[in-house]
Amino acid sequence: MDKLIITAAICGAEVTKDQNPVIPYTIKEIGIEAEKAFLAGASIIHLHVREDDGTPTQDSQRFMACIKEIKNRISDIIIMPSTGGAIGMTDQERLQSIYIEDIEIASLDMGTMNFGDSEIFINTEKTIINFAKEMYKRGIKPELECFDKGMIDTALRLNEKGIIQSPMHFNLVFGVRGGISATTRDLVYLINTLPLNSTYTITGIGQYEMPMAALSIGLGGHVRVGLEDNIYVSKGILAESNAQLVEKVVRIANEMGRDVASPYDTRKILGLK
Ligand code: KMH
Ligand code: ZN
């Protein structure tokens, strides 16, 4: 098995300090959370950024400032900007996060879905193709965000057309209301539909974060955790930091005999430039 890549989704676009006061908003808070997550064992930071008041933004300047802050603290960490942004943002707005030098990998959302009780996360095929082409042009590997089986099928179809290149790297997300459920049955089902030469990371939302992580560690997949997906460290207890969630994954991996990947290992496993 490859070493375990741990991605920390430290900020997100939806969660707020009202829900958990340690959600980072400012450039400095984002830098500190990223550094602590790295020291705990994360090699990738999945990055959303905010204005100081918590408003989500895809502004290139703000992304650049946050990336600089993180890289000043840990020079070799891998930063994966979100191109999903927040619900309701335009495509043009969302793409700003990759109009920056030296981005190695970015998220690419593979379909439209209900997102929670009243929102729709819109990713038409035209949008996906446009984003994929832009990433290809810039030498950025897409992490294919799939919240359901049909989104994997879209990735496979665009791969056949040469719009998304092999080997593909997937993030399979379980437990968003509107997406696939967070069950062992569905996790095994989705993994079995992936091309053999692809890599995947698993994200479980809310209470499903650690159970899905443990399954992925055992099966040879990779893991994403962080406050974007889950604000609790255990039932009813708010996480004190992203690092606390990463530490939990490292403990599970240690118990299961899986080594954790450094940024160097991660670049090799994912074939990043
Ligand atoms: N904020 C969600 C609507 C991504 O980063 O690419 C979308 C999201 C996915 O977080
Ligand atoms: Zn995200």
Short mmCIF file of C-alpha atoms in Angstrom, two decimals, residues 30-270:
data_model
loop_
_atom_site.label_atom_id
_atom_site.label_comp_id
_atom_site.label_asym_id
_atom_site.label_seq_id
_atom_site.Cartn_x
_atom_site.Cartn_y
_atom_site.Cartn_z
CA ILE A 30 -5.39 30.34 8.08
CA GLY A 31 -1.57 30.19 8.26
CA ILE A 32 -1.63 28.97 11.86
CA GLU A 33 -4.27 26.29 11.21
CA ALA A 34 -2.39 25.05 8.13
CA GLU A 35 0.89 24.87 10.00
CA LYS A 36 -0.62 22.97 12.92
CA ALA A 37 -2.35 20.53 10.55
CA PHE A 38 0.95 19.95 8.74
CA LEU A 39 2.83 19.33 11.99
CA ALA A 40 0.14 16.81 12.92
CA GLY A 41 0.63 14.88 9.65
CA ALA A 42 -1.27 16.54 6.79
CA SER A 43 0.64 16.98 3.53
CA ILE A 44 -2.13 18.75 1.57
CA ILE A 45 -4.19 21.76 2.60
CA HIS A 46 -7.52 21.99 0.76
CA LEU A 47 -7.93 25.75 0.78
CA HIS A 48 -10.92 28.05 0.85
CA VAL A 49 -10.33 31.60 1.98
CA ARG A 50 -12.44 34.25 3.69
CA GLU A 51 -12.54 37.96 4.20
CA ASP A 52 -11.67 38.92 7.77
CA ASP A 53 -15.41 38.94 8.64
CA GLY A 54 -15.80 35.33 7.43
CA THR A 55 -17.34 36.04 4.02
CA PRO A 56 -16.08 33.41 1.54
CA THR A 57 -14.12 34.78 -1.41
CA GLN A 58 -12.29 33.33 -4.40
CA ASP A 59 -10.28 36.52 -4.93
CA SER A 60 -6.80 35.73 -6.35
CA GLN A 61 -5.10 38.36 -4.20
CA ARG A 62 -6.59 36.95 -1.02
CA PHE A 63 -5.62 33.40 -2.07
CA MET A 64 -2.09 34.58 -2.85
CA ALA A 65 -1.79 36.26 0.54
CA CYS A 66 -2.99 33.12 2.35
CA ILE A 67 -0.71 30.85 0.31
CA LYS A 68 2.26 33.12 1.05
CA GLU A 69 1.43 33.04 4.76
CA ILE A 70 1.24 29.24 4.73
CA LYS A 71 4.38 28.77 2.61
CA ASN A 72 6.35 31.13 4.89
CA ARG A 73 5.56 28.74 7.69
CA ILE A 74 6.02 25.44 5.79
CA SER A 75 7.68 25.82 2.43
CA ASP A 76 7.04 22.36 0.95
CA ILE A 77 3.40 21.84 1.91
CA ILE A 78 0.98 21.18 -0.97
CA ILE A 79 -1.85 23.68 -1.28
CA MET A 80 -4.99 22.72 -3.14
CA PRO A 81 -7.23 25.73 -3.83
CA SER A 82 -10.94 25.07 -4.06
CA THR A 83 -12.61 25.89 -7.35
CA GLY A 84 -15.95 24.96 -5.76
CA GLY A 85 -15.94 28.14 -3.71
CA ALA A 86 -19.27 28.81 -2.05
CA ILE A 87 -22.82 28.13 -3.25
CA GLY A 88 -24.06 30.89 -5.54
CA MET A 89 -20.68 32.11 -6.82
CA THR A 90 -20.31 32.49 -10.58
CA ASP A 91 -17.92 30.28 -12.58
CA GLN A 92 -15.71 33.28 -13.28
CA GLU A 93 -15.49 34.07 -9.59
CA ARG A 94 -14.72 30.46 -8.68
CA LEU A 95 -11.87 30.13 -11.17
CA GLN A 96 -9.97 33.08 -9.71
CA SER A 97 -8.46 30.80 -7.05
CA ILE A 98 -6.23 29.11 -9.65
CA TYR A 99 -5.09 32.25 -11.46
CA ILE A 100 -1.95 32.11 -9.36
CA GLU A 101 1.59 30.87 -10.13
CA ASP A 102 2.77 27.43 -9.02
CA ILE A 103 -0.53 25.77 -8.14
CA GLU A 104 0.01 21.98 -8.32
CA ILE A 105 -3.47 20.63 -7.65
CA ALA A 106 -6.99 22.09 -7.29
CA SER A 107 -10.46 20.72 -6.64
CA LEU A 108 -12.77 20.10 -9.60
CA ASP A 109 -16.41 19.37 -8.75
CA MET A 110 -17.96 16.80 -11.03
CA GLY A 111 -21.68 17.55 -11.00
CA THR A 112 -24.73 19.42 -9.78
CA MET A 113 -26.48 18.40 -6.59
CA ASN A 114 -28.76 19.44 -3.74
CA PHE A 115 -26.46 20.70 -0.99
CA GLY A 116 -28.15 20.58 2.42
CA ASP A 117 -31.78 21.51 2.84
CA SER A 118 -32.21 24.52 0.58
CA GLU A 119 -29.19 25.00 -1.67
CA ILE A 120 -28.07 23.73 -5.04
CA PHE A 121 -24.39 23.34 -5.92
CA ILE A 122 -24.32 23.95 -9.67
CA ASN A 123 -21.65 22.36 -11.86
CA THR A 124 -22.92 21.92 -15.41
CA GLU A 125 -20.90 19.75 -17.78
CA LYS A 126 -19.91 22.90 -19.64
CA THR A 127 -18.51 24.37 -16.41
CA ILE A 128 -16.62 21.18 -15.59
CA ILE A 129 -15.06 21.06 -19.07
CA ASN A 130 -14.10 24.73 -18.91
CA PHE A 131 -12.49 24.32 -15.47
CA ALA A 132 -10.71 21.10 -16.53
CA LYS A 133 -9.27 22.77 -19.64
CA GLU A 134 -8.08 25.75 -17.64
CA MET A 135 -6.36 23.46 -15.12
CA TYR A 136 -4.73 21.44 -17.90
CA LYS A 137 -3.44 24.62 -19.54
CA ARG A 138 -1.85 25.67 -16.25
CA GLY A 139 -0.36 22.25 -15.41
CA ILE A 140 -2.70 21.81 -12.43
CA LYS A 141 -3.85 18.30 -11.53
CA PRO A 142 -7.57 18.22 -10.77
CA GLU A 143 -8.77 16.44 -7.66
CA LEU A 144 -12.12 15.14 -8.90
CA GLU A 145 -14.75 15.84 -6.25
CA CYS A 146 -17.48 13.21 -6.54
CA PHE A 147 -20.49 13.32 -4.25
CA ASP A 148 -22.34 10.54 -6.06
CA LYS A 149 -21.86 7.74 -8.61
CA GLY A 150 -22.99 9.77 -11.64
CA MET A 151 -20.18 12.23 -10.98
CA ILE A 152 -17.64 9.42 -11.32
CA ASP A 153 -19.28 8.47 -14.62
CA THR A 154 -18.89 12.06 -15.81
CA ALA A 155 -15.18 11.93 -14.91
CA LEU A 156 -14.74 8.66 -16.80
CA ARG A 157 -16.52 10.09 -19.85
CA LEU A 158 -14.41 13.26 -19.86
CA ASN A 159 -11.31 11.12 -19.38
CA GLU A 160 -12.21 9.10 -22.48
CA LYS A 161 -12.60 12.35 -24.42
CA GLY A 162 -9.13 13.47 -23.26
CA ILE A 163 -10.47 16.42 -21.27
CA ILE A 164 -9.41 14.92 -17.94
CA GLN A 165 -6.06 13.13 -17.99
CA SER A 166 -5.02 9.77 -16.49
CA PRO A 167 -4.08 8.81 -13.87
CA MET A 168 -7.04 10.48 -12.21
CA HIS A 169 -7.22 11.41 -8.55
CA PHE A 170 -10.67 11.35 -6.91
CA ASN A 171 -12.07 12.72 -3.69
CA LEU A 172 -15.15 10.63 -2.88
CA VAL A 173 -17.37 12.57 -0.50
CA PHE A 174 -19.92 10.72 1.62
CA GLY A 175 -22.72 12.10 3.74
CA VAL A 176 -23.59 15.48 2.19
CA ARG A 177 -27.38 15.81 2.21
CA GLY A 178 -28.13 15.42 -1.50
CA GLY A 179 -25.11 13.20 -2.16
CA ILE A 180 -24.34 9.52 -1.59
CA SER A 181 -24.81 8.14 1.92
CA ALA A 182 -21.88 7.44 4.23
CA THR A 183 -22.11 3.66 4.40
CA THR A 184 -19.55 0.90 3.95
CA ARG A 185 -21.70 -0.51 1.15
CA ASP A 186 -21.60 2.73 -0.84
CA LEU A 187 -17.92 3.33 -0.18
CA VAL A 188 -16.95 -0.10 -1.53
CA TYR A 189 -19.33 0.37 -4.45
CA LEU A 190 -17.80 3.69 -5.51
CA ILE A 191 -14.21 2.54 -5.08
CA ASN A 192 -14.90 -0.48 -7.29
CA THR A 193 -15.97 1.80 -10.14
CA LEU A 194 -12.64 3.68 -10.27
CA PRO A 195 -9.98 2.88 -12.89
CA LEU A 196 -7.21 0.71 -11.37
CA ASN A 197 -4.49 3.28 -12.02
CA SER A 198 -6.37 6.05 -10.21
CA THR A 199 -5.89 7.25 -6.63
CA TYR A 200 -8.60 8.31 -4.25
CA THR A 201 -9.14 10.08 -0.99
CA ILE A 202 -12.23 9.68 1.17
CA THR A 203 -14.19 12.42 2.90
CA GLY A 204 -16.92 11.63 5.42
CA ILE A 205 -19.12 14.52 6.47
CA GLY A 206 -19.97 15.24 10.13
CA GLN A 207 -20.16 12.17 12.33
CA TYR A 208 -19.04 10.01 9.41
CA GLU A 209 -15.61 11.65 9.10
CA MET A 210 -13.60 9.14 11.18
CA PRO A 211 -15.50 5.94 10.33
CA MET A 212 -15.03 6.64 6.60
CA ALA A 213 -11.37 7.58 7.20
CA ALA A 214 -10.73 4.29 8.96
CA LEU A 215 -12.28 2.33 6.08
CA SER A 216 -10.10 4.17 3.56
CA ILE A 217 -6.95 3.60 5.60
CA GLY A 218 -7.66 -0.13 5.63
CA LEU A 219 -8.47 -0.30 1.92
CA GLY A 220 -5.40 1.61 0.71
CA GLY A 221 -7.12 4.91 -0.03
CA HIS A 222 -6.24 8.32 1.32
CA VAL A 223 -8.08 10.54 3.78
CA ARG A 224 -9.39 14.09 4.04
CA VAL A 225 -10.47 15.56 7.36
CA GLY A 226 -10.93 19.07 8.67
CA LEU A 227 -13.33 21.68 9.96
CA GLU A 228 -14.79 22.19 6.45
CA ASP A 229 -16.36 18.74 6.80
CA ASN A 230 -16.80 18.26 10.52
CA ILE A 231 -16.52 20.63 13.49
CA TYR A 232 -16.50 17.99 16.25
CA VAL A 233 -13.66 15.88 17.59
CA SER A 234 -16.12 13.49 19.24
CA LYS A 235 -19.85 13.45 19.89
CA GLY A 236 -20.90 16.92 21.12
CA ILE A 237 -17.29 18.09 21.66
CA LEU A 238 -16.08 20.82 19.30
CA ALA A 239 -12.65 20.27 17.72
CA GLU A 240 -10.01 22.64 19.10
CA SER A 241 -8.20 22.76 15.77
CA ASN A 242 -7.87 21.00 12.43
CA ALA A 243 -4.73 19.42 13.84
CA GLN A 244 -6.78 17.55 16.42
CA LEU A 245 -8.70 15.84 13.61
CA VAL A 246 -5.49 15.07 11.70
CA GLU A 247 -3.92 13.63 14.87
CA LYS A 248 -6.86 11.29 15.23
CA VAL A 249 -6.34 9.98 11.69
CA VAL A 250 -2.61 9.51 12.35
CA ARG A 251 -3.40 7.49 15.48
CA ILE A 252 -5.79 5.24 13.54
CA ALA A 253 -3.21 4.82 10.75
CA ASN A 254 -0.49 3.95 13.26
CA GLU A 255 -2.69 1.33 14.86
CA MET A 256 -3.44 -0.12 11.41
CA GLY A 257 0.23 -0.14 10.37
CA ARG A 258 -0.07 2.49 7.63
CA ASP A 259 2.72 5.05 7.30
CA VAL A 260 1.79 8.69 6.71
CA ALA A 261 3.00 10.47 3.55
CA SER A 262 5.20 13.55 3.65
CA PRO A 263 4.69 16.26 1.00
CA TYR A 264 7.54 14.60 -0.96
CA ASP A 265 5.78 11.19 -0.82
CA THR A 266 2.47 12.83 -1.75
CA ARG A 267 3.93 14.53 -4.83
CA LYS A 268 5.31 11.17 -5.95
CA ILE A 269 2.07 9.25 -5.32
CA LEU A 270 -0.08 11.83 -7.13
#
